[in-house]
Every structure is written in structure tokens, then in C-alpha cells.
mmCIF file of C-alpha atoms in Angstrom:
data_model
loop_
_atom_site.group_PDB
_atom_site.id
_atom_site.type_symbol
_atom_site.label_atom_id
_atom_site.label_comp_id
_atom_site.label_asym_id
_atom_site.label_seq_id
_atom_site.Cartn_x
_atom_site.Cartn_y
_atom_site.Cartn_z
ATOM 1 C CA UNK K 1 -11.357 -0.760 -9.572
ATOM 2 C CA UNK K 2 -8.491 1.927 -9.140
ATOM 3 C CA UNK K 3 -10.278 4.723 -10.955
ATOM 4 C CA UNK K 4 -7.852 5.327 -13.601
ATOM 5 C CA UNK K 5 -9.861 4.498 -16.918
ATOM 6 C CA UNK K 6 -8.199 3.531 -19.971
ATOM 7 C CA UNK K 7 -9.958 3.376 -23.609
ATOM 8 C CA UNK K 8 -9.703 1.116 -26.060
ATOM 9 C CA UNK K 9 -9.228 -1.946 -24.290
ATOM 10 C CA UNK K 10 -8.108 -3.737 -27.375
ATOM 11 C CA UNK K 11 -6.777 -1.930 -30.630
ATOM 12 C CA UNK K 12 -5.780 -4.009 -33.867
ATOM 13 C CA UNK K 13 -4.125 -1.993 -36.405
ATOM 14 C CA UNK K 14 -1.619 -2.387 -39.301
ATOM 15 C CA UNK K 15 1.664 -1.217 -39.676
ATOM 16 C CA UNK K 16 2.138 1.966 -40.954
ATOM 17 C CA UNK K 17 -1.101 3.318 -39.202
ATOM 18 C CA UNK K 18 -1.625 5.718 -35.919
ATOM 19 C CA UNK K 19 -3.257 5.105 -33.087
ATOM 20 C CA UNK K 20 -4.401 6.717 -29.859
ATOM 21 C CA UNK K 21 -4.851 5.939 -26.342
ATOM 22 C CA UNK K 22 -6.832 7.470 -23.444
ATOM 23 C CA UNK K 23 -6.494 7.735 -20.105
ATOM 24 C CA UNK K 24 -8.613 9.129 -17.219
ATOM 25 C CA UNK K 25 -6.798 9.543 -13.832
ATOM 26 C CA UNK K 26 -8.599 9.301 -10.665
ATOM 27 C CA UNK K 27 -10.330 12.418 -9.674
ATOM 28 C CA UNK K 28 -7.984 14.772 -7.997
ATOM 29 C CA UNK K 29 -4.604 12.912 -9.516
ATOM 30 C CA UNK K 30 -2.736 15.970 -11.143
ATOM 31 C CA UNK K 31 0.201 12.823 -11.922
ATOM 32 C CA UNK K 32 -0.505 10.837 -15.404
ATOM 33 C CA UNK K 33 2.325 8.020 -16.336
ATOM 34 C CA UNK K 34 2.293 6.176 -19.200
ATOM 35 C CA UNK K 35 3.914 2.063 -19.065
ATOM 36 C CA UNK K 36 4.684 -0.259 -21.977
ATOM 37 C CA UNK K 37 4.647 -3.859 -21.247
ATOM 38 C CA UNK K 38 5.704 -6.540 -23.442
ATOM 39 C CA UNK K 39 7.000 -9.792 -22.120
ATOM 40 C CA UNK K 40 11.011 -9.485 -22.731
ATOM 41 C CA UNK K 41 11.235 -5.674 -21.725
ATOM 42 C CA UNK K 42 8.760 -6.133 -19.017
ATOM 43 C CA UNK K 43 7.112 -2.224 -17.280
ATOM 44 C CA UNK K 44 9.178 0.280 -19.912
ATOM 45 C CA UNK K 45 8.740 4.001 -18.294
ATOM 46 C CA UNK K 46 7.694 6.001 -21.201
ATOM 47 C CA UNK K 47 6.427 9.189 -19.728
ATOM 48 C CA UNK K 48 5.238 11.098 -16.866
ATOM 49 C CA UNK K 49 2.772 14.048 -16.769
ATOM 50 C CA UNK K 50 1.982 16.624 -13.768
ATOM 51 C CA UNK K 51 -1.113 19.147 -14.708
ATOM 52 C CA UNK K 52 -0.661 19.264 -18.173
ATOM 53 C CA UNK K 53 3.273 19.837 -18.146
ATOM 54 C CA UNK K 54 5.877 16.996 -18.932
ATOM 55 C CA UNK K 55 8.271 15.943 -15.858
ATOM 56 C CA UNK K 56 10.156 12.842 -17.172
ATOM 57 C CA UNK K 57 10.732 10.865 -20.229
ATOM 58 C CA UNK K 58 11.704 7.513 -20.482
ATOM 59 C CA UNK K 59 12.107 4.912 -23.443
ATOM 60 C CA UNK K 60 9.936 6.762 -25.605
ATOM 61 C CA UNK K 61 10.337 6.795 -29.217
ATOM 62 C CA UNK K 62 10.102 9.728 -31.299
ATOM 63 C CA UNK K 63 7.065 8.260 -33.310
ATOM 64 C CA UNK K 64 5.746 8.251 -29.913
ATOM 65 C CA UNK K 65 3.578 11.477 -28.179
ATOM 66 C CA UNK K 66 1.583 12.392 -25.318
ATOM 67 C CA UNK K 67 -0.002 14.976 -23.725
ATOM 68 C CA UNK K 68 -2.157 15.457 -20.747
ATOM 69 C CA UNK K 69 -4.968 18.258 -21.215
ATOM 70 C CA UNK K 70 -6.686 20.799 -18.763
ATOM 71 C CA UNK K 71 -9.303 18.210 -17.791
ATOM 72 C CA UNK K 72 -6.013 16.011 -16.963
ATOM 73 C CA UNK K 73 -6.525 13.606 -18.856
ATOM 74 C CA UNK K 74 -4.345 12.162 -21.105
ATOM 75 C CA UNK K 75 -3.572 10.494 -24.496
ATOM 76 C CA UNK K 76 -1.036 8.460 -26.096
ATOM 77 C CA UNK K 77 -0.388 8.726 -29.483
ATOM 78 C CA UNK K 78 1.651 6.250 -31.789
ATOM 79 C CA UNK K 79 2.461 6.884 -35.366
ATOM 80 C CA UNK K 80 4.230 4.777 -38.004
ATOM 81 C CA UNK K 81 3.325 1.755 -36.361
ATOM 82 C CA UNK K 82 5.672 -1.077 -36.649
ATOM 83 C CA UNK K 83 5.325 -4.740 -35.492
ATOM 84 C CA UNK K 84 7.377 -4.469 -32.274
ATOM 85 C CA UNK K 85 5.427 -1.940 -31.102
ATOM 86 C CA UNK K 86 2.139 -4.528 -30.545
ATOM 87 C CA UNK K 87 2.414 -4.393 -26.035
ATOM 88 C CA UNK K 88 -0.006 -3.707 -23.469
ATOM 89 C CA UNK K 89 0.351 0.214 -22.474
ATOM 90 C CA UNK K 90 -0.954 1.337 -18.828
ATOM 91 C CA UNK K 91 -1.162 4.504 -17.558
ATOM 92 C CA UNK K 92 -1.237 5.042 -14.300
ATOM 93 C CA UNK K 93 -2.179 8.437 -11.962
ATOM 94 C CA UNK K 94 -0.889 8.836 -8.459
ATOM 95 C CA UNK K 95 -1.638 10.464 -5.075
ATOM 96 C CA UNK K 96 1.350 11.720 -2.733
ATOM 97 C CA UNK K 97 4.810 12.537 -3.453
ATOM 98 C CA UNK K 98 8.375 11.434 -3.338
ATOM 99 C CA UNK K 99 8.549 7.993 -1.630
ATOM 100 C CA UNK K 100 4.985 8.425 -0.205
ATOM 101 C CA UNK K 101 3.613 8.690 -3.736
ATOM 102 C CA UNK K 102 1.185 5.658 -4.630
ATOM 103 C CA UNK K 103 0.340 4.466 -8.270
ATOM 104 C CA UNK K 104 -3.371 3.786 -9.297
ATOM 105 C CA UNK K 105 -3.023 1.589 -12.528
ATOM 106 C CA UNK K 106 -5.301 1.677 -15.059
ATOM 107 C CA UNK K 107 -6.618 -1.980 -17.212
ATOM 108 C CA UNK K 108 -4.308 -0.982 -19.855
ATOM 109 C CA UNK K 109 -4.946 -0.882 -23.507
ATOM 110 C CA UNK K 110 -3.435 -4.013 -25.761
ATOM 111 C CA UNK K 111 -2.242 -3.291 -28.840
ATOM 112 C CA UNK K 112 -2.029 -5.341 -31.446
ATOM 113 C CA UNK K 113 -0.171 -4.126 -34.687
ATOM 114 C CA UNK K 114 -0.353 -6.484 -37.479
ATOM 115 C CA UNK F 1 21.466 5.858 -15.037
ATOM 116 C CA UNK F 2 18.709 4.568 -12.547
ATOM 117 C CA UNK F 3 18.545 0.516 -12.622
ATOM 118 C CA UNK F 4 16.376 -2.623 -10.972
ATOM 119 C CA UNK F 5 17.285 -5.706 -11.603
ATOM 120 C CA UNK F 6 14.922 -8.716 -10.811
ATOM 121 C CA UNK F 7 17.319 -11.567 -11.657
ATOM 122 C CA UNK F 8 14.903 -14.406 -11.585
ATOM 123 C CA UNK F 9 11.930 -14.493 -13.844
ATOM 124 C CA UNK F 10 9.556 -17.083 -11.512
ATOM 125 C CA UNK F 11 9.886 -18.797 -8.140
ATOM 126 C CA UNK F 12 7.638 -21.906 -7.494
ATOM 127 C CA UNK F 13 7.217 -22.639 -3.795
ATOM 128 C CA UNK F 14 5.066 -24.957 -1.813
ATOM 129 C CA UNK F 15 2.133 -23.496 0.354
ATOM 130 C CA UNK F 16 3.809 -22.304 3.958
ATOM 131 C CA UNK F 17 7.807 -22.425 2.191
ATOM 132 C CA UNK F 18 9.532 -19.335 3.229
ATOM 133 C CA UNK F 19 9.760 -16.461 -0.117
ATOM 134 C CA UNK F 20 12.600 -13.883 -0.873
ATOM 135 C CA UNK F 21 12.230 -12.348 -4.214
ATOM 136 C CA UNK F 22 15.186 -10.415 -5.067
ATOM 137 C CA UNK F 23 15.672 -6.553 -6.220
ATOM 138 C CA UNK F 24 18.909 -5.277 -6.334
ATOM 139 C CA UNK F 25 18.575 -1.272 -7.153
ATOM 140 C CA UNK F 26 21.376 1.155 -9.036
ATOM 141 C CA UNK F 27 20.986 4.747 -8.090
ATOM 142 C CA UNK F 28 23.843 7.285 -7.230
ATOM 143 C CA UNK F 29 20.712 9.215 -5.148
ATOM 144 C CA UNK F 30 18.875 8.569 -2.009
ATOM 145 C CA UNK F 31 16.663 5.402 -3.310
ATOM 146 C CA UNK F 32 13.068 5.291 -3.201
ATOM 147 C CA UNK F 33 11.612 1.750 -3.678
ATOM 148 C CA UNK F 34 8.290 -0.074 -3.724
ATOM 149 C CA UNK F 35 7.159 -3.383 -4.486
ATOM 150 C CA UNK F 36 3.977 -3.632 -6.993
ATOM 151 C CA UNK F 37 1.707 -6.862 -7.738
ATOM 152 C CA UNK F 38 -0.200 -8.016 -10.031
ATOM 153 C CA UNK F 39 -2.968 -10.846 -9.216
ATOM 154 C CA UNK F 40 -4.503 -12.702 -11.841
ATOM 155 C CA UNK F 41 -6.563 -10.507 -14.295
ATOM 156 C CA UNK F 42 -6.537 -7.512 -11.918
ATOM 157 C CA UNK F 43 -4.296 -4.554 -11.933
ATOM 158 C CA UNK F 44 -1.093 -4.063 -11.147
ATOM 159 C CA UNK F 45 -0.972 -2.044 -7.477
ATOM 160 C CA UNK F 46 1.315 -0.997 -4.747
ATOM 161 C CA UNK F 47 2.077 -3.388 -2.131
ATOM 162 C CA UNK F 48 4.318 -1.965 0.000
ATOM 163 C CA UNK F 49 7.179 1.067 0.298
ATOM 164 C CA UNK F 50 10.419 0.982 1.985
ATOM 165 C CA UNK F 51 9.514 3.749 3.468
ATOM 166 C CA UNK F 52 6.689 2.772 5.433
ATOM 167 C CA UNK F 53 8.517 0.039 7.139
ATOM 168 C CA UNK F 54 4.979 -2.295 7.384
ATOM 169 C CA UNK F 55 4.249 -5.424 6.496
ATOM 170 C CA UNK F 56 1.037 -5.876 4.004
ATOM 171 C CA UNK F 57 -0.590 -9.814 3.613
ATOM 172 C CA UNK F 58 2.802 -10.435 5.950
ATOM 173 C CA UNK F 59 5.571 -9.301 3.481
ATOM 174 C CA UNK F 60 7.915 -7.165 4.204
ATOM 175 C CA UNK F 61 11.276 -5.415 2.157
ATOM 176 C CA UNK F 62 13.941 -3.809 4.006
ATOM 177 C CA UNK F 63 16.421 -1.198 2.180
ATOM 178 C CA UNK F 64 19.821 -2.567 2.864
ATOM 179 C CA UNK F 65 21.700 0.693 1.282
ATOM 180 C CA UNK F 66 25.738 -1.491 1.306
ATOM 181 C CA UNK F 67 23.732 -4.389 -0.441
ATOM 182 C CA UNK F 68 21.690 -1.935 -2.839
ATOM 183 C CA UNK F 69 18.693 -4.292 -2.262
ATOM 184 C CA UNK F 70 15.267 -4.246 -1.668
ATOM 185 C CA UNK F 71 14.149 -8.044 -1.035
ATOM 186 C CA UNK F 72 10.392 -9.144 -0.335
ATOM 187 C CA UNK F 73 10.038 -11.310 1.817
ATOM 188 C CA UNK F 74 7.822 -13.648 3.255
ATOM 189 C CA UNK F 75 7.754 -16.548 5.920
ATOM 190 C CA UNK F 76 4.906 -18.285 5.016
ATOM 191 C CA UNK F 77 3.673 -18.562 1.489
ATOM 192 C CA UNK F 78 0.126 -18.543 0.704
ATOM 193 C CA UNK F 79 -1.584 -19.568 -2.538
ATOM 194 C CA UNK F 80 -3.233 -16.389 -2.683
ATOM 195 C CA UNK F 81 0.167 -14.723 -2.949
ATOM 196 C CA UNK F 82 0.493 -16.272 -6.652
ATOM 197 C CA UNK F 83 0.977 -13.295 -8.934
ATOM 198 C CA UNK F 84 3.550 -10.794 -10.564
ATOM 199 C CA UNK F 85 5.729 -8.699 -8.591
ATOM 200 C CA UNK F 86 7.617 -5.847 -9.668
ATOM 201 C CA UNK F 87 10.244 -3.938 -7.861
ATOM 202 C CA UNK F 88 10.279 -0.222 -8.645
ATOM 203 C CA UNK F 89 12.550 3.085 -7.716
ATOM 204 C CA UNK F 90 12.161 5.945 -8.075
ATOM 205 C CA UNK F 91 14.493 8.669 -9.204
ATOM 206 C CA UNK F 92 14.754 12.468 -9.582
ATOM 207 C CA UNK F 93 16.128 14.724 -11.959
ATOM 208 C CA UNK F 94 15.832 17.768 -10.493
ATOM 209 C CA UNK F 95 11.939 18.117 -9.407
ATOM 210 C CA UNK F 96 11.043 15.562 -11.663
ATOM 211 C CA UNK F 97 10.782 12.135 -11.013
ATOM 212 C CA UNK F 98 9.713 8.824 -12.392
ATOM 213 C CA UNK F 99 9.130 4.918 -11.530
ATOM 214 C CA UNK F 100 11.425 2.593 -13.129
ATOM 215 C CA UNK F 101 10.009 -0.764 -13.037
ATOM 216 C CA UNK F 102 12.108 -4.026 -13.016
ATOM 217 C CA UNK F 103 11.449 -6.680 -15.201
ATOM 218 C CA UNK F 104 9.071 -8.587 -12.720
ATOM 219 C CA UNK F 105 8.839 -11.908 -11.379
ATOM 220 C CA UNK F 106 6.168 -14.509 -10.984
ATOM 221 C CA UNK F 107 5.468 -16.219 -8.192
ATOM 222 C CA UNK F 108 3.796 -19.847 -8.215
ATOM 223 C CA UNK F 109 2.195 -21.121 -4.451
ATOM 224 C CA UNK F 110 1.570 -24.919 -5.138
ATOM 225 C CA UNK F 111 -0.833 -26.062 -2.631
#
């Protein structure tokens, strides 16, 4: 067990709809990143959060949001669902910094848009 | 734009072959790279960082800068060592960073 906690584990949802993910970093990890894995695109960065403020965005579509909140953790939110957005997401926090930094994955949540 | 490239998607060995899964990195900074791994329904975690120079479960990665590589490597395969692998670097802009992952490979141990 890492300690990073993600909820749902599963999510089925239509197109159209919105959804939210959560994820709970380890205690003490200020550093929240958020994956998307599908099989032909394989770990797609989408976003990287230091205590509360935004440090990097990656391949993240505008339907797409996040946030991390004063209790650090953080939340994922896709709207207008469409049918290639059905992947697993991770987040994942982290402990040290520049090439010493270490990344504490979470299950992942697996989406399923239908 | 930061880049890793995993140009094979699996690599089937026999138990005790040699392994060298490939990462080739594009970066115009000073790289940072790791190798991650995934095991069988656990998570995916760090195995090992160029910068530490170890070796963890006996694989080990050198940065070869003129090559832009970052190669795991093993001498003696293991069937425990079955799993995903992902080569990642990280990059800065400014004092922010992130992890770019490549696309993974798998390998397969046979016994």
C-alpha cells in the first residue's frame, strides 16, 4: 500500500455526463500528479499540483479540471464526457525533489464512459 | 519538447537470459530519469534513478548523455521480474517540473 488513496475505483458513466475523481496523497506529500492510462497512449502527464497551486500541465483537455485543496487533496474533474475518454487515471503524490523526488502511486480510478 | 521513447512494446526471455529494455530520452536540459514497474495487480512504483547509481532486485540503468539513453538492465532474469516497466524524465520549466512517462514495456520471464 503506497498511501495515496484514490476514490471511485470503478466509474461507469455515459457520454455527455461529468464525473469526479479523488485523490488522497500520503501524509506530508505537498506534490499531487494526475496520469491517464489507456493502452495506445500508455502514462499521459495531465497535471501536477504543489500545496494547492498548479506547477505543470500536460495533455490535458480543456473539458478537463483539477484542483488540489488546503487539506491537499485533490480532485479530477471531467465534463462532456466522450467515449475516448474511458482510461484508468492515477494520481500519484511524491516525497523529495528534482531527481531525488520519488512517486507514490495511487490504485487508480477506471473509467468507463459508455 | 521533453520525449521517451520505449521502442519495443514486450520482451519475452527465458529464466537466467540476460535483459536490456531500451529508453532513449529527448531533452535539451540536464535529464533526470527513473525507471518505474508495475507487478501484476499492484501499483506502479519507482525502481530505480539514474541518479542514485544502485542496483535494486540486480538492475541497473546508466545515463549515457552522447547516446541519450537510459537502458535497464539485467544479467540474470528472474520470473519475478515479469511486469511493466516504464521509463520516465523529468523536465523543468522554470521551477516547475513534471514526469513524462514512456509508453512502457512488458516484460515476460518464461521459466
Amino acid at each position: 500500500d503506497s498511501g495515496v488513496t484514490q476514490t471511485p475505483k470503478h466509474l461507469i458513466t455515459a457520454t455527455g455526463q461529468r464525473v469526479t475523481l479523488r485523490c488522497s496523497p500520503r501524509s506530508g506529500d505537498l506534490s499531487v500528479y494526475w496520469y491517464q492510462q489507456s493502452l495506445d497512449q500508455g502514462l499521459q502527464f495531465l497535471i501536477h499540483y504543489y500545496n494547492g497551486e498548479e506547477r505543470a500541465k500536460g495533455n490535458i483537455l480543456e473539458r478537463f479540471s483539477a484542483q488540489q485543496f488546503p487539506d491537499l487533496h485533490s480532485e479530477l474533474n471531467l465534463s462532456s464526457l466522450e467515449l475516448g475518454d474511458s482510461a484508468l487515471y492515477f494520481c500519484a503524490s511524491s516525497v523529495g525533489t528534482g531527481p531525488h523526488e520519488k512517486l507514490f502511486f495511487g490504485s487508480g480510478t477506471q473509467l468507463s464512459v459508455l | 519538447a521533453q520525449r521517451v521513447t520505449q521502442p519495443e512494446k514486450l520482451l519475452s526471455v527465458f529464466k537466467g537470459a540476460p535483459v536490456e529494455l531500451k529508453c532513449n530520452y529527448s531533452y535539451s536540459g540536464s535529464p533526470e530519469l527513473f525507471w518505474y514497474v508495475q507487478y501484476s495487480r499492484q501499483r506502479l512504483q519507482l525502481l530505480l534513478r539514474h541518479i542514485s547509481r544502485e542496483s535494486i532486485k540486480g538492475f541497473t540503468a546508466d545515463l549515457n548523455k552522447g547516446e541519450t539513453s537510459f537502458h535497464l538492465k539485467k544479467p540474470f532474469a528472474q520470473e519475478e521480474d515479469s511486469a511493466m516497466y516504464y521509463c520516465a524524465l523529468k523536465s523543468y520549466t522554470g521551477a516547475n517540473s513534471k514526469l513524462t512517462f514512456g509508453k512502457g514495456i512488458t516484460l515476460s520471464v518464461r521459466p
